[in-house]
PDB file of C-alpha atoms in Angstrom:
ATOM      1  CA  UNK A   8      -4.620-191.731 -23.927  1.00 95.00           C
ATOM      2  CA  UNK A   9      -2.967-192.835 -20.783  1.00 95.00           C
ATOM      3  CA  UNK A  10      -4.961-196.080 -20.349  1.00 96.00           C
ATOM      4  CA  UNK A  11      -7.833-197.661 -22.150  1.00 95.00           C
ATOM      5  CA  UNK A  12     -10.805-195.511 -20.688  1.00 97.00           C
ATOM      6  CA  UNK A  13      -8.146-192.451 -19.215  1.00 98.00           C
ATOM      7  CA  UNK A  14      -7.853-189.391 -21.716  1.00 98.00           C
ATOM      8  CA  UNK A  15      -5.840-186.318 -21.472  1.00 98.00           C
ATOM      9  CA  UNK A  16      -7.310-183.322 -23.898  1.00 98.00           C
ATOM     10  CA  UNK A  17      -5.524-180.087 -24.060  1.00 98.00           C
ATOM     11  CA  UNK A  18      -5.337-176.923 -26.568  1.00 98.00           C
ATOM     12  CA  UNK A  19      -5.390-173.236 -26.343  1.00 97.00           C
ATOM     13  CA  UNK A  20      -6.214-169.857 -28.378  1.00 97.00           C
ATOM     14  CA  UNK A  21      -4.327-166.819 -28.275  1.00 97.00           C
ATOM     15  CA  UNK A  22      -6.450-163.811 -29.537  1.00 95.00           C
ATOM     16  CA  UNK A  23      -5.339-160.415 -30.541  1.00 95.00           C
ATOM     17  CA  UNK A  24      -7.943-157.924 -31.317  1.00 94.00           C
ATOM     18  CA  UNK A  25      -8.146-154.207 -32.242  1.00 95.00           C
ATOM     19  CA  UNK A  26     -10.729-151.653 -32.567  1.00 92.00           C
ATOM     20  CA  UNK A  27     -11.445-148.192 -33.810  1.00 90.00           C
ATOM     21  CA  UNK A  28     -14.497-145.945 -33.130  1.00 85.00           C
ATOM     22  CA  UNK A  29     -14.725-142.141 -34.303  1.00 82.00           C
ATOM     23  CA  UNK A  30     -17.953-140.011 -34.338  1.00 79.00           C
ATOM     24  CA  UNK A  31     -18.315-136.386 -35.785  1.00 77.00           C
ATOM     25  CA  UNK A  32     -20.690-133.385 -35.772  1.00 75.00           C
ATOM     26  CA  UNK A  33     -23.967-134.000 -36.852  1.00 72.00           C
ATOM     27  CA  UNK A  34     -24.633-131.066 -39.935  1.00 75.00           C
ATOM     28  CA  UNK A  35     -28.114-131.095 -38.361  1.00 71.00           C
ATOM     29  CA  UNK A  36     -27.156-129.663 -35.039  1.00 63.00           C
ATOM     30  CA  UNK A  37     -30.174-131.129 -33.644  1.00 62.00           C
ATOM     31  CA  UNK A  38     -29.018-134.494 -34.300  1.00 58.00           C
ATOM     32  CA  UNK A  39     -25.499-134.082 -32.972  1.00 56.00           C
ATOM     33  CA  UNK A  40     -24.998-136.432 -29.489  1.00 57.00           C
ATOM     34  CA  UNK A  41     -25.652-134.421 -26.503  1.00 55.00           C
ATOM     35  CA  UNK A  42     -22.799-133.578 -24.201  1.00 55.00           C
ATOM     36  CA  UNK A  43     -20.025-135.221 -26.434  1.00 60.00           C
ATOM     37  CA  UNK A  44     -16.638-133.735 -27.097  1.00 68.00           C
ATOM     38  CA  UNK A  45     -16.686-133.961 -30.961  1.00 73.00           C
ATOM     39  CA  UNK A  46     -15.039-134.756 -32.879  1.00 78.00           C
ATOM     40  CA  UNK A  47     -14.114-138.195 -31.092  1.00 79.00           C
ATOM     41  CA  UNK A  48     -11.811-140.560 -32.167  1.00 83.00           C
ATOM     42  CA  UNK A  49     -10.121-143.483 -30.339  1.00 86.00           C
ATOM     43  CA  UNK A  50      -8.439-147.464 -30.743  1.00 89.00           C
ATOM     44  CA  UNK A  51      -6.924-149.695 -28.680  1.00 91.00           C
ATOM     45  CA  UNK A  52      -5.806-152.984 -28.709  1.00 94.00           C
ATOM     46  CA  UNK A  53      -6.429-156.689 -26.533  1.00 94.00           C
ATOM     47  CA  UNK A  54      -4.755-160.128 -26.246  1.00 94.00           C
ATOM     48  CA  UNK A  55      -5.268-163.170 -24.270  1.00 95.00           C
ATOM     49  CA  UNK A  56      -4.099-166.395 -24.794  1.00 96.00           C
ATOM     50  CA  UNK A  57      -7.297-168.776 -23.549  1.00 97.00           C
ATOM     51  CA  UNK A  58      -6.146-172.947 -22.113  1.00 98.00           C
ATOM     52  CA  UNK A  59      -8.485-175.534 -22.124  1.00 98.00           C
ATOM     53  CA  UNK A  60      -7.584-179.116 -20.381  1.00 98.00           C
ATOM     54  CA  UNK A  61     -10.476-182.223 -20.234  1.00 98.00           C
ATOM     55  CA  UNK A  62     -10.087-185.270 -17.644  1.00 98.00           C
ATOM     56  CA  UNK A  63     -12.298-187.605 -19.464  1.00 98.00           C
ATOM     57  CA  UNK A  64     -13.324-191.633 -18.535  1.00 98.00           C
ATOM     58  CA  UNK A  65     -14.825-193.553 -20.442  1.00 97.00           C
ATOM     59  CA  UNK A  66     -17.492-196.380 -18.975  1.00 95.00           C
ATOM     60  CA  UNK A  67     -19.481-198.821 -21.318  1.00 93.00           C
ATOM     61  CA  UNK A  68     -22.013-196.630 -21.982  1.00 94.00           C
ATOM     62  CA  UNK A  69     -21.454-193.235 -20.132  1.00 96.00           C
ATOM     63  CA  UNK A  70     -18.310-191.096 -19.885  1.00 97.00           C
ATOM     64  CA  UNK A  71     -17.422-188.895 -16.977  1.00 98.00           C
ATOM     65  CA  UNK A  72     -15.359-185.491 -17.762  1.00 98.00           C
ATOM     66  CA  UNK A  73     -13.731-182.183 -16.414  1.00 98.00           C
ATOM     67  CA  UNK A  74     -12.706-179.584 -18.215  1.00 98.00           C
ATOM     68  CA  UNK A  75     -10.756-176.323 -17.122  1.00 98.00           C
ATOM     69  CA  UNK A  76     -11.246-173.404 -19.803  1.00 98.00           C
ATOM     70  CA  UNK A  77     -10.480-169.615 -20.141  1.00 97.00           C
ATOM     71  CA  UNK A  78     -12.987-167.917 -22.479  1.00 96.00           C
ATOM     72  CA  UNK A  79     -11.686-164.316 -23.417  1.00 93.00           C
ATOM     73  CA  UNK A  80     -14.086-161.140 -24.825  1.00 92.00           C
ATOM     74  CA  UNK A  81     -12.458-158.338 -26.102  1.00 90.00           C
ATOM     75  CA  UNK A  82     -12.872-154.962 -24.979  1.00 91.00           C
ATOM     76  CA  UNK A  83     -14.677-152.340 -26.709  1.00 87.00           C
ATOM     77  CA  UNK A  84     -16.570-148.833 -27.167  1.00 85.00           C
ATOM     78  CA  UNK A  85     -19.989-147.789 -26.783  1.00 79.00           C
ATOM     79  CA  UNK A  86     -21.961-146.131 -29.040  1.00 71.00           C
ATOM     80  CA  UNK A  87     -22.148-143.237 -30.030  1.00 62.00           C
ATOM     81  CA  UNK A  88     -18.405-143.255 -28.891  1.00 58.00           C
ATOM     82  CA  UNK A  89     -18.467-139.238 -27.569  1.00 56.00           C
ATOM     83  CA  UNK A  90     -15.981-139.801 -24.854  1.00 61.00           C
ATOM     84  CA  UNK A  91     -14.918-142.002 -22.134  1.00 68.00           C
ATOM     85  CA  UNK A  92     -12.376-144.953 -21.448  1.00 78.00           C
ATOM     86  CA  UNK A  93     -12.773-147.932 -23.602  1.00 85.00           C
ATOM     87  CA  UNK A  94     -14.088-150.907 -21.918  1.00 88.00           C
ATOM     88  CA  UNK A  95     -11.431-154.059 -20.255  1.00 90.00           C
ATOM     89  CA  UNK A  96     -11.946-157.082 -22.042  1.00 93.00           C
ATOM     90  CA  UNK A  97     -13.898-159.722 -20.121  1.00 93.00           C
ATOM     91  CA  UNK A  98     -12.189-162.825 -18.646  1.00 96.00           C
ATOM     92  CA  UNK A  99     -14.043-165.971 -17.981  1.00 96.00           C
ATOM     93  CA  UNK A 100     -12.522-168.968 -15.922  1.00 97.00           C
ATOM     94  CA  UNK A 101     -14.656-171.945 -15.866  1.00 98.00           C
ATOM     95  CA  UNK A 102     -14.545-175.602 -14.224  1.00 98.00           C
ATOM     96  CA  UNK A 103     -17.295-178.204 -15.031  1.00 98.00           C
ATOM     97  CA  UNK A 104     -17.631-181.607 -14.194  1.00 98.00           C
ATOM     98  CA  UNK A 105     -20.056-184.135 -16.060  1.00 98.00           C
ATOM     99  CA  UNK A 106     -21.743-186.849 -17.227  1.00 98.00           C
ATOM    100  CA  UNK A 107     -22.552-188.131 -20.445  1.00 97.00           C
ATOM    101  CA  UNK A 108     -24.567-191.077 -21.235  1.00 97.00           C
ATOM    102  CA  UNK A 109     -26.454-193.634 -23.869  1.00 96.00           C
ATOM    103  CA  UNK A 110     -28.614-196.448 -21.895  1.00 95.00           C
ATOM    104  CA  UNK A 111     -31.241-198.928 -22.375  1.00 94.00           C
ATOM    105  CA  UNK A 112     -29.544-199.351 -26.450  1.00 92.00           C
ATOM    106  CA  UNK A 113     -28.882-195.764 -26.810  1.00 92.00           C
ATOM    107  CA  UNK A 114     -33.044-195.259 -26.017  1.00 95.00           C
ATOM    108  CA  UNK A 115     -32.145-193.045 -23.253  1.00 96.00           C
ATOM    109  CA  UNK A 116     -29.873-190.314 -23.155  1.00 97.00           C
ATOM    110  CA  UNK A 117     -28.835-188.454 -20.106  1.00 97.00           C
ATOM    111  CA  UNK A 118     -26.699-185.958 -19.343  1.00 98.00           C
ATOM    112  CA  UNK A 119     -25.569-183.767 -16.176  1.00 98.00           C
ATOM    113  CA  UNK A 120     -22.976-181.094 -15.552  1.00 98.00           C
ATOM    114  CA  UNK A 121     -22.057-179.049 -12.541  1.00 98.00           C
ATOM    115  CA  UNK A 122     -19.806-175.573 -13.552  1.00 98.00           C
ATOM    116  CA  UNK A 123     -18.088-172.831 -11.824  1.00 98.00           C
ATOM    117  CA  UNK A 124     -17.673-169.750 -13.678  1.00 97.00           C
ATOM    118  CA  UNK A 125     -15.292-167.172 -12.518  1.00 96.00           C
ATOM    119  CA  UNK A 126     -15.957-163.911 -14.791  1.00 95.00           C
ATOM    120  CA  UNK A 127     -13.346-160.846 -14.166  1.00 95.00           C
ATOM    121  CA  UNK A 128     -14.439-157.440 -15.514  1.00 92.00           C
ATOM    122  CA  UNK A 129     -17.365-158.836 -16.333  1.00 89.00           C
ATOM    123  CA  UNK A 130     -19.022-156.651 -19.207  1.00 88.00           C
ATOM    124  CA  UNK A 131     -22.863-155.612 -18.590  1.00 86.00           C
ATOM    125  CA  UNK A 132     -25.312-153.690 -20.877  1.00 80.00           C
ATOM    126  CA  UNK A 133     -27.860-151.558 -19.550  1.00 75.00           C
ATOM    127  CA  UNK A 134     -30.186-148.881 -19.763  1.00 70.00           C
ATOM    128  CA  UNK A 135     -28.371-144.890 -18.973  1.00 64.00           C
ATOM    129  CA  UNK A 136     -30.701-142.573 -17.479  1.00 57.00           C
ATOM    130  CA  UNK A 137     -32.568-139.577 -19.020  1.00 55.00           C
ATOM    131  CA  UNK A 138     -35.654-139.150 -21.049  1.00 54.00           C
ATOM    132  CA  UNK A 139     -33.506-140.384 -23.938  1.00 57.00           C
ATOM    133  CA  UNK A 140     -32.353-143.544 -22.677  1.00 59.00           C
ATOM    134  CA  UNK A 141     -29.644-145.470 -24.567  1.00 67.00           C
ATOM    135  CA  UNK A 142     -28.254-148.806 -23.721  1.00 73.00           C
ATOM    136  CA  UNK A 143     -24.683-148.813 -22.538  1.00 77.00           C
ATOM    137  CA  UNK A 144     -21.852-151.812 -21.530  1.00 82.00           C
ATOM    138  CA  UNK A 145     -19.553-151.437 -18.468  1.00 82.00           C
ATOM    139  CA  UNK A 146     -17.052-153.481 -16.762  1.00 83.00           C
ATOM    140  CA  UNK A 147     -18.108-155.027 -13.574  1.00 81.00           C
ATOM    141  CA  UNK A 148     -15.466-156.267 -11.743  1.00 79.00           C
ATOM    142  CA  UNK A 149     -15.681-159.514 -10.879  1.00 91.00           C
ATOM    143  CA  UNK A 150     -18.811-162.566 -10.372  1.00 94.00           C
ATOM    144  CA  UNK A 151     -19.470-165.852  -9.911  1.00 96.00           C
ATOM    145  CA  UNK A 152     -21.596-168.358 -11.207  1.00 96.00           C
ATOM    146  CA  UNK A 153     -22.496-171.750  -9.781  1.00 98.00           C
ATOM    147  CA  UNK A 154     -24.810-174.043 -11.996  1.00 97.00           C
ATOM    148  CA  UNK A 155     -26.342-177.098 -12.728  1.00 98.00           C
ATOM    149  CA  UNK A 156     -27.427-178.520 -16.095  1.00 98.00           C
ATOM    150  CA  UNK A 157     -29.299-182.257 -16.719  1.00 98.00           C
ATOM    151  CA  UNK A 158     -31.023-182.496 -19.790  1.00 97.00           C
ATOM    152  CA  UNK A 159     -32.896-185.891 -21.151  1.00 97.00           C
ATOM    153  CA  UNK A 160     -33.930-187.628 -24.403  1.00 97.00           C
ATOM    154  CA  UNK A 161     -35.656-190.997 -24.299  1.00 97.00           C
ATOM    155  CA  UNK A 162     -37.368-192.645 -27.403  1.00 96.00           C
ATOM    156  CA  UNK A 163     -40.198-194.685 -25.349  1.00 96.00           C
ATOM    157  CA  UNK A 164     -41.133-196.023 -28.366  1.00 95.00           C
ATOM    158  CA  UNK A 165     -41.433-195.873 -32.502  1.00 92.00           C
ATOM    159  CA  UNK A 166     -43.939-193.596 -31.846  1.00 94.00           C
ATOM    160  CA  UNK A 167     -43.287-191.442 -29.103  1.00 97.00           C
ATOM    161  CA  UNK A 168     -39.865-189.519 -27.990  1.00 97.00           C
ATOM    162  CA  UNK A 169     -39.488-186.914 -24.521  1.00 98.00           C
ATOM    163  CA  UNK A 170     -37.176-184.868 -24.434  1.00 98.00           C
ATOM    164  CA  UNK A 171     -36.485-182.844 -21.207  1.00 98.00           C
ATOM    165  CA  UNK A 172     -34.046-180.011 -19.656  1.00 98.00           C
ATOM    166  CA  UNK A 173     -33.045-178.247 -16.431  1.00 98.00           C
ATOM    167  CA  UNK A 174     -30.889-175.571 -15.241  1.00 98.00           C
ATOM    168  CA  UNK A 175     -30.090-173.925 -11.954  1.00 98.00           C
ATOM    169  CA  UNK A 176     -28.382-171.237 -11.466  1.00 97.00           C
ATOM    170  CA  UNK A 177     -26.944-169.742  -8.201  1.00 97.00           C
ATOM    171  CA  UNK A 178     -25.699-165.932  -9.415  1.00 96.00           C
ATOM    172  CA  UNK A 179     -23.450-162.905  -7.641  1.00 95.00           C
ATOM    173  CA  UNK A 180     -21.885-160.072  -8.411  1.00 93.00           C
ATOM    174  CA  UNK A 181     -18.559-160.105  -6.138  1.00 91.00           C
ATOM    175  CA  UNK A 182     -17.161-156.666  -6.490  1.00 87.00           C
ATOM    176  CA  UNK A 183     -19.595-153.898  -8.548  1.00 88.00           C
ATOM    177  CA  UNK A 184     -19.892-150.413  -7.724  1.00 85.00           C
ATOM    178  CA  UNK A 185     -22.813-149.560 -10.054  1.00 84.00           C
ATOM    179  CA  UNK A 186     -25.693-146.628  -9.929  1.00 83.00           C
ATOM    180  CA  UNK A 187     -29.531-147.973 -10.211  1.00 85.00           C
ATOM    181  CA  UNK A 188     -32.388-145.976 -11.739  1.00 83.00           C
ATOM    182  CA  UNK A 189     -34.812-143.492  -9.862  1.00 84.00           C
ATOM    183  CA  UNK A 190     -37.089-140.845 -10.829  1.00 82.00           C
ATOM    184  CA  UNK A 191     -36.288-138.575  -7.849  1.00 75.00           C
ATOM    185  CA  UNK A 192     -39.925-136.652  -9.130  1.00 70.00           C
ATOM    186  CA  UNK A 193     -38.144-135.917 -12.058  1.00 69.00           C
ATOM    187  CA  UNK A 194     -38.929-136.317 -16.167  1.00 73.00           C
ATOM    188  CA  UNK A 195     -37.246-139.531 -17.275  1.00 74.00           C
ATOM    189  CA  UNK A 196     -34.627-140.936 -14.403  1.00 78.00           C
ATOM    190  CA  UNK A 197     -31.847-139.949 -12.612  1.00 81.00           C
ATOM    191  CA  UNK A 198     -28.155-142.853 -11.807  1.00 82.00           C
ATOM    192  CA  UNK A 199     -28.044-143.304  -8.093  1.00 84.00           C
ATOM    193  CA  UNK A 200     -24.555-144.801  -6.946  1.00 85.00           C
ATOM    194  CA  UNK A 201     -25.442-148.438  -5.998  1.00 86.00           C
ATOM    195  CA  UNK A 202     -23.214-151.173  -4.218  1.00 89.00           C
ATOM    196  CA  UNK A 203     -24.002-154.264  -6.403  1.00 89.00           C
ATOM    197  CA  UNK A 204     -21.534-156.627  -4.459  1.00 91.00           C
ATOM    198  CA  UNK A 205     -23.744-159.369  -3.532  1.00 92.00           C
ATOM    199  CA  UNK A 206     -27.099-158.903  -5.550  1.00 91.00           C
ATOM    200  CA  UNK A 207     -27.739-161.299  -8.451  1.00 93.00           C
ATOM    201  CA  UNK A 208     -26.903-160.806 -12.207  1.00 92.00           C
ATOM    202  CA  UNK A 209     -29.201-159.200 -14.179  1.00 91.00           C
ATOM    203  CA  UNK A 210     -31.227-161.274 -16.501  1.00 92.00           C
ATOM    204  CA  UNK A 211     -29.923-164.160 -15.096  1.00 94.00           C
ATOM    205  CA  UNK A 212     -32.885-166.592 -13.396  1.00 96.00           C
ATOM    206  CA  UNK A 213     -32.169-168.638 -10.648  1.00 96.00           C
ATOM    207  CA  UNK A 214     -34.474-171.608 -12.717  1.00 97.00           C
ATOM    208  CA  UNK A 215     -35.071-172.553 -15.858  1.00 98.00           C
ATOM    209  CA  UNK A 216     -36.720-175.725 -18.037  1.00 98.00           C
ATOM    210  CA  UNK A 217     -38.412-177.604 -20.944  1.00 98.00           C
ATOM    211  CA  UNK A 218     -40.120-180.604 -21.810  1.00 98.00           C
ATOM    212  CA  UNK A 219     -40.935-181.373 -25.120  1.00 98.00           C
ATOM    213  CA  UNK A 220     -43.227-184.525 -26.144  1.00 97.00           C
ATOM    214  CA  UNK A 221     -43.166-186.237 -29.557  1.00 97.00           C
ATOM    215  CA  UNK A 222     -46.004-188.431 -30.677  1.00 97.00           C
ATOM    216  CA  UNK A 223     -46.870-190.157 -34.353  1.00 95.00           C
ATOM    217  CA  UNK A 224     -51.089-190.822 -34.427  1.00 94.00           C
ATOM    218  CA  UNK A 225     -50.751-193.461 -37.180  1.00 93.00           C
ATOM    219  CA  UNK A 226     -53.966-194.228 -39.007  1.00 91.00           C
ATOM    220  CA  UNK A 227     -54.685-196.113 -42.274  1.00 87.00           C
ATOM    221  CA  UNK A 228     -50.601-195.861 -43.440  1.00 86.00           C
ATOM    222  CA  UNK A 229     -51.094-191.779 -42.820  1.00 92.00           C
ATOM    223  CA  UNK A 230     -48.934-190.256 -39.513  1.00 93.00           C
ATOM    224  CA  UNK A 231     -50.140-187.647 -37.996  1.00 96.00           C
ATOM    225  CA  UNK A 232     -47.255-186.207 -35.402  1.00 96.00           C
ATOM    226  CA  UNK A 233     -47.853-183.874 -32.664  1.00 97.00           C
ATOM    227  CA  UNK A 234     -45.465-182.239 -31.553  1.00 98.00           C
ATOM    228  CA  UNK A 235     -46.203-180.032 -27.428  1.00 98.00           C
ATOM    229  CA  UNK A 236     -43.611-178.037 -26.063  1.00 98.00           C
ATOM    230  CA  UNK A 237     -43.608-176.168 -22.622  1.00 98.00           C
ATOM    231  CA  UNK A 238     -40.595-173.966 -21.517  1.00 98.00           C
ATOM    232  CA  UNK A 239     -40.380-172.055 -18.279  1.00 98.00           C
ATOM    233  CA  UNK A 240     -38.237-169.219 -17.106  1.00 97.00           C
ATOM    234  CA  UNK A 241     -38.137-168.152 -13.597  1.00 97.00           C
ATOM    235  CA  UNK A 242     -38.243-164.073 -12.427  1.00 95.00           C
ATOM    236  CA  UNK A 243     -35.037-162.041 -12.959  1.00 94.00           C
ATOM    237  CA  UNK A 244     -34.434-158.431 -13.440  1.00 91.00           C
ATOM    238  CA  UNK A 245     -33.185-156.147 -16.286  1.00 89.00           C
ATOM    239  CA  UNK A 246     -32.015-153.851 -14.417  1.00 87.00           C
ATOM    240  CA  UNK A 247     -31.480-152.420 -10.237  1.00 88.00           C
ATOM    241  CA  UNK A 248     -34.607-152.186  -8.622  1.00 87.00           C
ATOM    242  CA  UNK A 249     -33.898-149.612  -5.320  1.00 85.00           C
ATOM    243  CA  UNK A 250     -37.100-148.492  -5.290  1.00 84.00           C
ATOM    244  CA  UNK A 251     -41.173-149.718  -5.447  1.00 84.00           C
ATOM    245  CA  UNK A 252     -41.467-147.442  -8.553  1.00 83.00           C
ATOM    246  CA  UNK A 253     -38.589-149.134 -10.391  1.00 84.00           C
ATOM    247  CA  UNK A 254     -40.641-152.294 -10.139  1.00 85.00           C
ATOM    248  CA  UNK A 255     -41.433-152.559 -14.094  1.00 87.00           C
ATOM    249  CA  UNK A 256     -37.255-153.861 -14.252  1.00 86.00           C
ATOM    250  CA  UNK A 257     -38.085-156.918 -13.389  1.00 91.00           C
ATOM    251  CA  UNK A 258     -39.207-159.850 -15.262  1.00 93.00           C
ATOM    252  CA  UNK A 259     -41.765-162.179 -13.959  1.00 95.00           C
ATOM    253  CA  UNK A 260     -41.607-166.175 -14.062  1.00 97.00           C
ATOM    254  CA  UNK A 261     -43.557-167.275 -16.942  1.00 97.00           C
ATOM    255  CA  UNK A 262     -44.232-170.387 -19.088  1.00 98.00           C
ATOM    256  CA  UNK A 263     -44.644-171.238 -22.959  1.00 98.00           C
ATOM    257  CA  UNK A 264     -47.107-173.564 -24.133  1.00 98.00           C
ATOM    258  CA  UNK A 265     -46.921-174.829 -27.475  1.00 98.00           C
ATOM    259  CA  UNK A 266     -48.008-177.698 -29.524  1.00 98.00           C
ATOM    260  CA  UNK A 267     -48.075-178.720 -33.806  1.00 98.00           C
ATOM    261  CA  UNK A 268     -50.130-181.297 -35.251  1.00 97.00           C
ATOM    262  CA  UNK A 269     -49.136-182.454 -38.662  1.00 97.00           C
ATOM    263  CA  UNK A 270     -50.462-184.395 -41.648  1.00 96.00           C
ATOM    264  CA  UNK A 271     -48.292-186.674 -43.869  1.00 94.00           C
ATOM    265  CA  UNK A 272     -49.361-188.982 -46.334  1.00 93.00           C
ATOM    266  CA  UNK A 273     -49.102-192.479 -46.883  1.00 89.00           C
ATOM    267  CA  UNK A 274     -46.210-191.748 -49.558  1.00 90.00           C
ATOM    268  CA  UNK A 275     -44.822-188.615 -47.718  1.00 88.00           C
TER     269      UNK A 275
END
């Protein structure tokens, strides 16, 4: 506490992890992994040690904070582990700077945050190609992440409650030298080598939000609450789309509509 409202948090992790993967012959030869050099056996070993610092100020009824953290995942092997070099762990630098608040008697809470996240060998799961796709996690090498959050919860009244979100994202891969899908006329697909620098991560929408209404129908000493929910999730793709065929990778915006109407008694 250096003054009154002025706080000073600080910790960190340090993480060691290690990991073994093996894989042997199938005794049904038709079962037995395709192409892999078998039998396969491999470990290896990670450590990080992950900071976190948070500038914090408190106000009457609101605070104001930033916060510098690492956030560390460990490296790994894909499965069925027939071969190749085990996967870098995945380093994550953020910086976020927010609000926090409780107004009107703590009626209304509202909070914002801004981040920056900073994400070195970032690891990414798709789809390999073939008839027999399998899904598979490599190491991108670096991408950045600019966001917003604001999310809301204000109890109008005994009755009735809203609460609310939003999130923004603006996405990038910095540095990727990936292969995208393409059926080339071919059964199944075929990789194509594919300079990712710049495009967007996958499954990763630019927009995103919910509002969620709460209302208790009271009648003769019975409640009846309702309860309506709507989410929405703007487009984003699963996967490189290089060509029109490829289309079907990518996810259209859509919304959720939902809504519960209850019956409780006069004794509960």
């Amino acid at each position: 506490d250096m003054t009154d409202r002025l706080s000073l948090t600080v910790g960190g992790r340090y993480s060691y992890e290690k990991k073994k993967a093996s894989i042997i012959s199938s005794p049904n030869t038709a079962l037995t992994l395709a192409g892999a050099t078998l039998p396969f056996s491999d470990e290896d070993s990670w450590n990080q040690f992950t900071p976190k610092a948070t500038l914090q100020y408190d106000f009457d009824a609101a605070m104001v904070y930033l916060t510098y953290a690492r956030g560390f995942k460990s490296g790994g092997f894909n499965y069925p582990a027939g071969g190749g070099t085990p996967l870098n762990p995945e380093i994550l630098d953020m910086i976020e700077l927010g609000l926090k608040s409780d107004l009107f008697d703590n009626r209304l809470r509202f909070n914002v945050s801004g981040f920056y996240y900073d994400y070195k060998d970032l690891q990414v799961t798709r789809a390999s190609a073939g008839i027999n796709a399998a899904a598979t996690t490599e190491n991108a090498a670096q991408a950045e992440i600019f966001g917003v959050d604001l999310d809301l919860n204000w109890t109008v009244s005994d009755q009735l409650s809203i609460m609310g979100g939003v999130s923004y994202l603006d996405t990038e891969y910095k540095d990727y030298d990936a292969v995208a899908k393409s059926f080339q006329g071919t059964p199944g697909t075929v990789n194509v080598g594919f300079d990712a620098s710049g495009q967007s991560l996958l499954r990763a929408p630019d927009w995103s939000y919910f509002v969620s209404l709460n209302y208790d129908f009271l009648i003769g000493g019975e409640r009846f609450p309702l309860v309506v929910n709507y989410s929405y999730k703007g487009s984003y793709l699963f996967d490189f789309v290089i060509e029109p065929e490829m289309a079907p990778l990518q996810q259209d915006s859509y919304g959720l509509l939902s809504a519960r109407l209850s019956y409780v008694t006069a004794n509960d």
